[in-house]
PDB file of C-alpha atoms in Angstrom:
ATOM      1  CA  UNK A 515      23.792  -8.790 -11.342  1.00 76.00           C
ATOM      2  CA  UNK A 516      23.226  -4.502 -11.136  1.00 88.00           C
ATOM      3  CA  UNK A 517      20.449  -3.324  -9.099  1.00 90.00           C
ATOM      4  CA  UNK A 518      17.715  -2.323 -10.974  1.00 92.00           C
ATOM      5  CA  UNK A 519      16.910   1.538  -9.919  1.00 95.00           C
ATOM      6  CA  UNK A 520      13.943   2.648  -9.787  1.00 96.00           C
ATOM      7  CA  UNK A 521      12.578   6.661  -9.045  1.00 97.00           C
ATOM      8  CA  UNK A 522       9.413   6.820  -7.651  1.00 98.00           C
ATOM      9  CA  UNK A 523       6.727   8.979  -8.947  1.00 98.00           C
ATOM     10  CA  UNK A 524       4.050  10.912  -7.360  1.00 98.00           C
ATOM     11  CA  UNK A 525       0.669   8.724  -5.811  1.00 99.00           C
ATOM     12  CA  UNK A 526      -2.218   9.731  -7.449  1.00 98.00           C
ATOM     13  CA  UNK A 527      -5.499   7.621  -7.896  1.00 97.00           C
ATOM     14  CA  UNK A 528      -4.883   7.111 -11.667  1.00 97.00           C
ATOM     15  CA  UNK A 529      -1.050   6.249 -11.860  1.00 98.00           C
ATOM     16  CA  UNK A 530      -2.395   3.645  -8.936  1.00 99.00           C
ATOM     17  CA  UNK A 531      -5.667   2.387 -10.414  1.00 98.00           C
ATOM     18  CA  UNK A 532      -4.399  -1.252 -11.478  1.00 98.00           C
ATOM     19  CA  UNK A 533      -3.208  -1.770  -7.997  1.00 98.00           C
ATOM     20  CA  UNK A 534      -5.675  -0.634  -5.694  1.00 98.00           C
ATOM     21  CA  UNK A 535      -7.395   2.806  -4.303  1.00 98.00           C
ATOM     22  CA  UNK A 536      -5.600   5.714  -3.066  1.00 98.00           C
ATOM     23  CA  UNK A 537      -7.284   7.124   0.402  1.00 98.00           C
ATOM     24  CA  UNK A 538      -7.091  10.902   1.008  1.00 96.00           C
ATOM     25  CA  UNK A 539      -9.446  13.644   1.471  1.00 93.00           C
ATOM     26  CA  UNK A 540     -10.771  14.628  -1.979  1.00 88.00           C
ATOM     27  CA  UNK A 541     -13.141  17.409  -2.670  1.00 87.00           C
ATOM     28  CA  UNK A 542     -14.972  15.027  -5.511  1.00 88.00           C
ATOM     29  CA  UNK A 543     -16.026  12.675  -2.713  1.00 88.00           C
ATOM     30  CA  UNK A 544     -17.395  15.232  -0.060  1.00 92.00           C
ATOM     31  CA  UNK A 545     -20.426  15.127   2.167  1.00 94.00           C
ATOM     32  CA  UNK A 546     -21.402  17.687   4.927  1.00 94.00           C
ATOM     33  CA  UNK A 547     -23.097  15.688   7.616  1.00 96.00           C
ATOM     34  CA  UNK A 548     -23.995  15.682  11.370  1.00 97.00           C
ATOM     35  CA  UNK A 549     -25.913  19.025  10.986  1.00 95.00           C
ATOM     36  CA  UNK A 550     -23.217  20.388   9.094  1.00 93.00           C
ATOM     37  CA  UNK A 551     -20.344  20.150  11.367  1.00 96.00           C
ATOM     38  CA  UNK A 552     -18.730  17.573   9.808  1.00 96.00           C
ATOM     39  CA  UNK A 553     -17.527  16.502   6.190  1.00 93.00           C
ATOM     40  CA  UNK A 554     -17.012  12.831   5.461  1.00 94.00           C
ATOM     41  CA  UNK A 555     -15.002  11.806   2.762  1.00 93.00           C
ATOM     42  CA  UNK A 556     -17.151   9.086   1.167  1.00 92.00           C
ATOM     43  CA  UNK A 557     -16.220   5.738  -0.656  1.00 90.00           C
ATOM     44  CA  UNK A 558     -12.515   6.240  -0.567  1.00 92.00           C
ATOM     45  CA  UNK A 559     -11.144   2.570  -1.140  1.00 94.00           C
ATOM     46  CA  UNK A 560     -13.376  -1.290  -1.876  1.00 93.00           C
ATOM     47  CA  UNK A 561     -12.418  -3.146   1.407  1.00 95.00           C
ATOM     48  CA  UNK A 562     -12.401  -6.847   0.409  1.00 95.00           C
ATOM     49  CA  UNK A 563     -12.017  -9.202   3.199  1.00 93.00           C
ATOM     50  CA  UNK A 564     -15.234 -11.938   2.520  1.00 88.00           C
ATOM     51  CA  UNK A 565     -13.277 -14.993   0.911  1.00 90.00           C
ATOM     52  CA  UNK A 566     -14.278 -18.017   2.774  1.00 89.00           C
ATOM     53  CA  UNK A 567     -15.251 -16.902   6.074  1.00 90.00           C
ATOM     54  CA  UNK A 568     -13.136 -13.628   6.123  1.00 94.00           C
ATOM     55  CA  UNK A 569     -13.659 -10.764   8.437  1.00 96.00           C
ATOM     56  CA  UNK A 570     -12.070  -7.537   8.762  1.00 96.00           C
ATOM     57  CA  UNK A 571      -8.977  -6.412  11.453  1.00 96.00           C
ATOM     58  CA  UNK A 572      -8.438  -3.322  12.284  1.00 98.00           C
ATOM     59  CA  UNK A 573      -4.699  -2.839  13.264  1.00 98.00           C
ATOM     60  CA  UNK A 574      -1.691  -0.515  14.377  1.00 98.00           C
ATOM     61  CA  UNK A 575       1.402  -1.017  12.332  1.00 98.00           C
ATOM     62  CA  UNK A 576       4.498   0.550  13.769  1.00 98.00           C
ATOM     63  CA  UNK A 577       7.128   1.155  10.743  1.00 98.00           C
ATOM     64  CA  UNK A 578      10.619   1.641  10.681  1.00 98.00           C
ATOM     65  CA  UNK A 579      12.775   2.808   8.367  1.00 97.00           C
ATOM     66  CA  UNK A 580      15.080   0.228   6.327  1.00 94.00           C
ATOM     67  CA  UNK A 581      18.353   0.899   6.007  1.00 92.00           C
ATOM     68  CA  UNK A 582      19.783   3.018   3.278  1.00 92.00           C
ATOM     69  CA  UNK A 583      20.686   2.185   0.618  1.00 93.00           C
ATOM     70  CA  UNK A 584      16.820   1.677  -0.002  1.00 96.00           C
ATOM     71  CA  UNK A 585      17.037  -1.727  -1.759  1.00 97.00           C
ATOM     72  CA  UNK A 586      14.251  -4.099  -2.184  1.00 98.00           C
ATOM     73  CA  UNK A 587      14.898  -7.822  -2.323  1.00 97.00           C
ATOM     74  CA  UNK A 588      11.570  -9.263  -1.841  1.00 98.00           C
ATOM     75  CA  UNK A 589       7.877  -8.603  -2.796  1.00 99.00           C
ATOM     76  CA  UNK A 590       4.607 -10.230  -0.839  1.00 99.00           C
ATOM     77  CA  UNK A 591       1.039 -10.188  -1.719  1.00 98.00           C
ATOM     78  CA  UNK A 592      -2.249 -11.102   0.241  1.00 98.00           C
ATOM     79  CA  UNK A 593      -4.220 -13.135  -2.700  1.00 97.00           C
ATOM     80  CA  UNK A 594      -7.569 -13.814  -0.159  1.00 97.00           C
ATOM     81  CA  UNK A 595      -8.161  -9.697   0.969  1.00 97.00           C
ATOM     82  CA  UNK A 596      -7.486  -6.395   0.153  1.00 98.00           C
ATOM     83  CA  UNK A 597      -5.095  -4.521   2.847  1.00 98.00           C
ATOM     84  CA  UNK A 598      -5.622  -0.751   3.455  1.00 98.00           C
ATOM     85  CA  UNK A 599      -2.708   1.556   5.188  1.00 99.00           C
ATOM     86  CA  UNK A 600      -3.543   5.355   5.910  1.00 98.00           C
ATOM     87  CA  UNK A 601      -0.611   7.278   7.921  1.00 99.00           C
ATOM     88  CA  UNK A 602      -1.385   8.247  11.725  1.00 98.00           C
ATOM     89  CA  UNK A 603       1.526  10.858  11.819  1.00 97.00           C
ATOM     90  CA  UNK A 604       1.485  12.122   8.319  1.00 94.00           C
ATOM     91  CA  UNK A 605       4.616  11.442   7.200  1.00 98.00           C
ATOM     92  CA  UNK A 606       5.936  10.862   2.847  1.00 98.00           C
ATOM     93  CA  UNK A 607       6.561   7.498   2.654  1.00 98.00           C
ATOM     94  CA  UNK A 608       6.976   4.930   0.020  1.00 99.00           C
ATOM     95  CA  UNK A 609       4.774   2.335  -1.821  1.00 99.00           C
ATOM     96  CA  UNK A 610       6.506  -0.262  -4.545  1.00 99.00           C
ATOM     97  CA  UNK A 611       3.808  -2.057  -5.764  1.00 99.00           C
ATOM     98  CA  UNK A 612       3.185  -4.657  -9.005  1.00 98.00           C
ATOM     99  CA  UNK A 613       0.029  -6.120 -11.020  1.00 95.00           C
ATOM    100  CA  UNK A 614      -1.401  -9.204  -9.844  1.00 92.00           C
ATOM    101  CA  UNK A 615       0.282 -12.327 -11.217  1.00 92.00           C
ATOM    102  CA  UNK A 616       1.700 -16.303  -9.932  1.00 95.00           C
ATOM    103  CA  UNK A 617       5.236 -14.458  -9.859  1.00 96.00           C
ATOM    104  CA  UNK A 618       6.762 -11.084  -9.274  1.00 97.00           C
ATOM    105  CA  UNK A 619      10.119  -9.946 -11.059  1.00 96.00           C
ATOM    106  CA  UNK A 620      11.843  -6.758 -10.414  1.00 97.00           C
ATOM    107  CA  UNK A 621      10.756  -5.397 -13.856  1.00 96.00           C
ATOM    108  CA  UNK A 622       7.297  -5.278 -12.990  1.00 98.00           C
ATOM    109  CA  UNK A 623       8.006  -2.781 -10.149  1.00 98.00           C
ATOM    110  CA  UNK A 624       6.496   0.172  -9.720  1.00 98.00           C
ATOM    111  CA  UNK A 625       7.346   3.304  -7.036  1.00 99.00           C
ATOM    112  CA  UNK A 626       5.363   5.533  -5.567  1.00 99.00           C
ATOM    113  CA  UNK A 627       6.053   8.120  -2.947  1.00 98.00           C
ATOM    114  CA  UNK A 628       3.021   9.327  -0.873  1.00 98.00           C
ATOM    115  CA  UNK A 629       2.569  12.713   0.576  1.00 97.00           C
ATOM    116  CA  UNK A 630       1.416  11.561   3.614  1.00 95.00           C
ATOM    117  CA  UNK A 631      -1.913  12.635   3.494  1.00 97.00           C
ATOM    118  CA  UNK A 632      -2.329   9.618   1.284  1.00 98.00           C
ATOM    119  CA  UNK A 633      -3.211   6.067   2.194  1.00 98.00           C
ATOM    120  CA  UNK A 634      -3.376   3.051  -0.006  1.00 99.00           C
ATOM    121  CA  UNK A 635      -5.961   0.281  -0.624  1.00 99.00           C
ATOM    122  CA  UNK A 636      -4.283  -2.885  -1.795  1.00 99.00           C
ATOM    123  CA  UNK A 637      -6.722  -5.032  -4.196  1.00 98.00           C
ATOM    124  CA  UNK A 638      -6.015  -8.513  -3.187  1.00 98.00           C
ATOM    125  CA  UNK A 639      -3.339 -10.395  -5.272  1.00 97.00           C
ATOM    126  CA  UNK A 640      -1.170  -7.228  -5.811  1.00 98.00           C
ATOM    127  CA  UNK A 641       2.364  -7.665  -4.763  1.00 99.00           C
ATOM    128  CA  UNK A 642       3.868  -4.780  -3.275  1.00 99.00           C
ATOM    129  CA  UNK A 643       6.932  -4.841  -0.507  1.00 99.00           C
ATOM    130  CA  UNK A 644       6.619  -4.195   3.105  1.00 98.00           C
ATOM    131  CA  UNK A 645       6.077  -1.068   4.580  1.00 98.00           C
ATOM    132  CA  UNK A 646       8.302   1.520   3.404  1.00 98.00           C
ATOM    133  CA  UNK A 647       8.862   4.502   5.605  1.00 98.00           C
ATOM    134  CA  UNK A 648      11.429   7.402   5.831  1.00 96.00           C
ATOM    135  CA  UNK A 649      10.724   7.978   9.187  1.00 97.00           C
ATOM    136  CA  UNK A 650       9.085   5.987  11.889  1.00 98.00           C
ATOM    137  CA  UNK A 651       5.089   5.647  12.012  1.00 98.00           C
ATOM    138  CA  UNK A 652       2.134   4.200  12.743  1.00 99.00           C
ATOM    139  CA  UNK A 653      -0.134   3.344   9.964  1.00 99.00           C
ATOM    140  CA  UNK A 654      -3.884   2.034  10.799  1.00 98.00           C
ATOM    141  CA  UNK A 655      -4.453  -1.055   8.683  1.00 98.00           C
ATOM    142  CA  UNK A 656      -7.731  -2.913   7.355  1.00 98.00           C
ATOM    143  CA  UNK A 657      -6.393  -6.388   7.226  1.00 96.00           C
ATOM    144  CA  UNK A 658      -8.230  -9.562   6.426  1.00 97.00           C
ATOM    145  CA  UNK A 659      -8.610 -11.919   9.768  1.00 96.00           C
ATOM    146  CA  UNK A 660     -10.087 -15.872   9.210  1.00 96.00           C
ATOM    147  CA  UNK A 661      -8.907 -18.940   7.661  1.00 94.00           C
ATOM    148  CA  UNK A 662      -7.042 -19.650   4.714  1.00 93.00           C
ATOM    149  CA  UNK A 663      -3.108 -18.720   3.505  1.00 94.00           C
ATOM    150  CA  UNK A 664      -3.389 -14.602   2.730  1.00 96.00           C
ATOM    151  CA  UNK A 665       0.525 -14.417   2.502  1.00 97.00           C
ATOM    152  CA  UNK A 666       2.496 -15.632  -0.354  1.00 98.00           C
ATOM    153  CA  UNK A 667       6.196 -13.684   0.099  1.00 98.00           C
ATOM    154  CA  UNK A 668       8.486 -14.120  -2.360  1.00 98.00           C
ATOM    155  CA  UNK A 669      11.934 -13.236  -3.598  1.00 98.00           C
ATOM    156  CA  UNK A 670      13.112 -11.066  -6.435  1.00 98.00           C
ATOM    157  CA  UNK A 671      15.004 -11.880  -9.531  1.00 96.00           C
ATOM    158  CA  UNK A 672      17.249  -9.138  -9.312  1.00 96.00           C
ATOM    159  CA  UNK A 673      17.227  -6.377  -6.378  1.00 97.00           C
ATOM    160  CA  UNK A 674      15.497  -3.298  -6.597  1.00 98.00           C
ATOM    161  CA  UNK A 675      17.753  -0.025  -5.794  1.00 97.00           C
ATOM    162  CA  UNK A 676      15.010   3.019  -4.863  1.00 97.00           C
ATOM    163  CA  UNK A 677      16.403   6.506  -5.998  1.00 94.00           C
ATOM    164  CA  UNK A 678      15.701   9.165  -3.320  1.00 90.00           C
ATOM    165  CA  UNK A 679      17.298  11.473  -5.433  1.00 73.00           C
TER     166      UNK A 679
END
């Protein structure tokens, strides 16, 4: 069976809404603080990490690129947390992502290509694939810790080819 190919599209907080939050500094959600020398960037993403006894990690994840071509064979999804990833070294990178469901096909598939600047917020349930770098980096990662199966990995119908154009 033919890849499917998919282009991705630019991340913005709308095109990503029915998968999760998109983290980045946003002039809507300013707030000068600590006398004024500071601006924090409020209420960016809905960290969800209470099922059962759940409690929040706070992680490094070193990425490395996959080989190209950039073809996706698998999708996994985290159905007891949410799982956040903002960029330390500010580097594009890539997010393939799909709506909650018992099964994933490649149809359902959608790319995005971050600036960045840009982190992500996975709601829990969505699939999405692995980290997806062009260039090695570390991402810091809200992760769900506690007991209970919060990975369900699972393979695709038919493989995904990514279009770098």
């Amino acid at each position: 069976m033919q890849a499917l190919s998919l282009t991705p599209q630019p991340l913005t907080a709308e095109a990503f809404a029915a998968f999760g939050d998109v983290i980045e500094a946003r002039s809507d959600t300013v707030i000068n603080i600590n006398q004024g020398t500071s601006q924090r960037f409020h209420d960016l993403a809905r960290v969800d990490v209470a099922f059962g006894e759940g409690y929040p990690l706070v992680n490094i994840f070193r990425a490395s690129p996959y080989p190209e071509p950039l073809t996706l064979s698998m999708m996994e999804k985290h159905p007891l947390g949410s799982q956040l990833f903002m960029p330390l070294q500010q580097h594009a990178y890539l997010v393939a992502v799909a709506q909650t469901s018992d099964q994933v096909s490649a149809g359902d598939i959608t790319v995005f290509s971050a600036n960045g600047n840009q982190g992500v917020n996975f709601q829990p349930g969505t699939w999405h694939h692995p980290l997806l770098v062009l260039i090695q980096q570390d991402f810091l990662v809200v992760d769900r810790g506690g007991k209970g199966d919060n990975l369900v990995e699972q393979g695709l119908d038919q493989s995904v080819l990514i279009s770098l154009g």
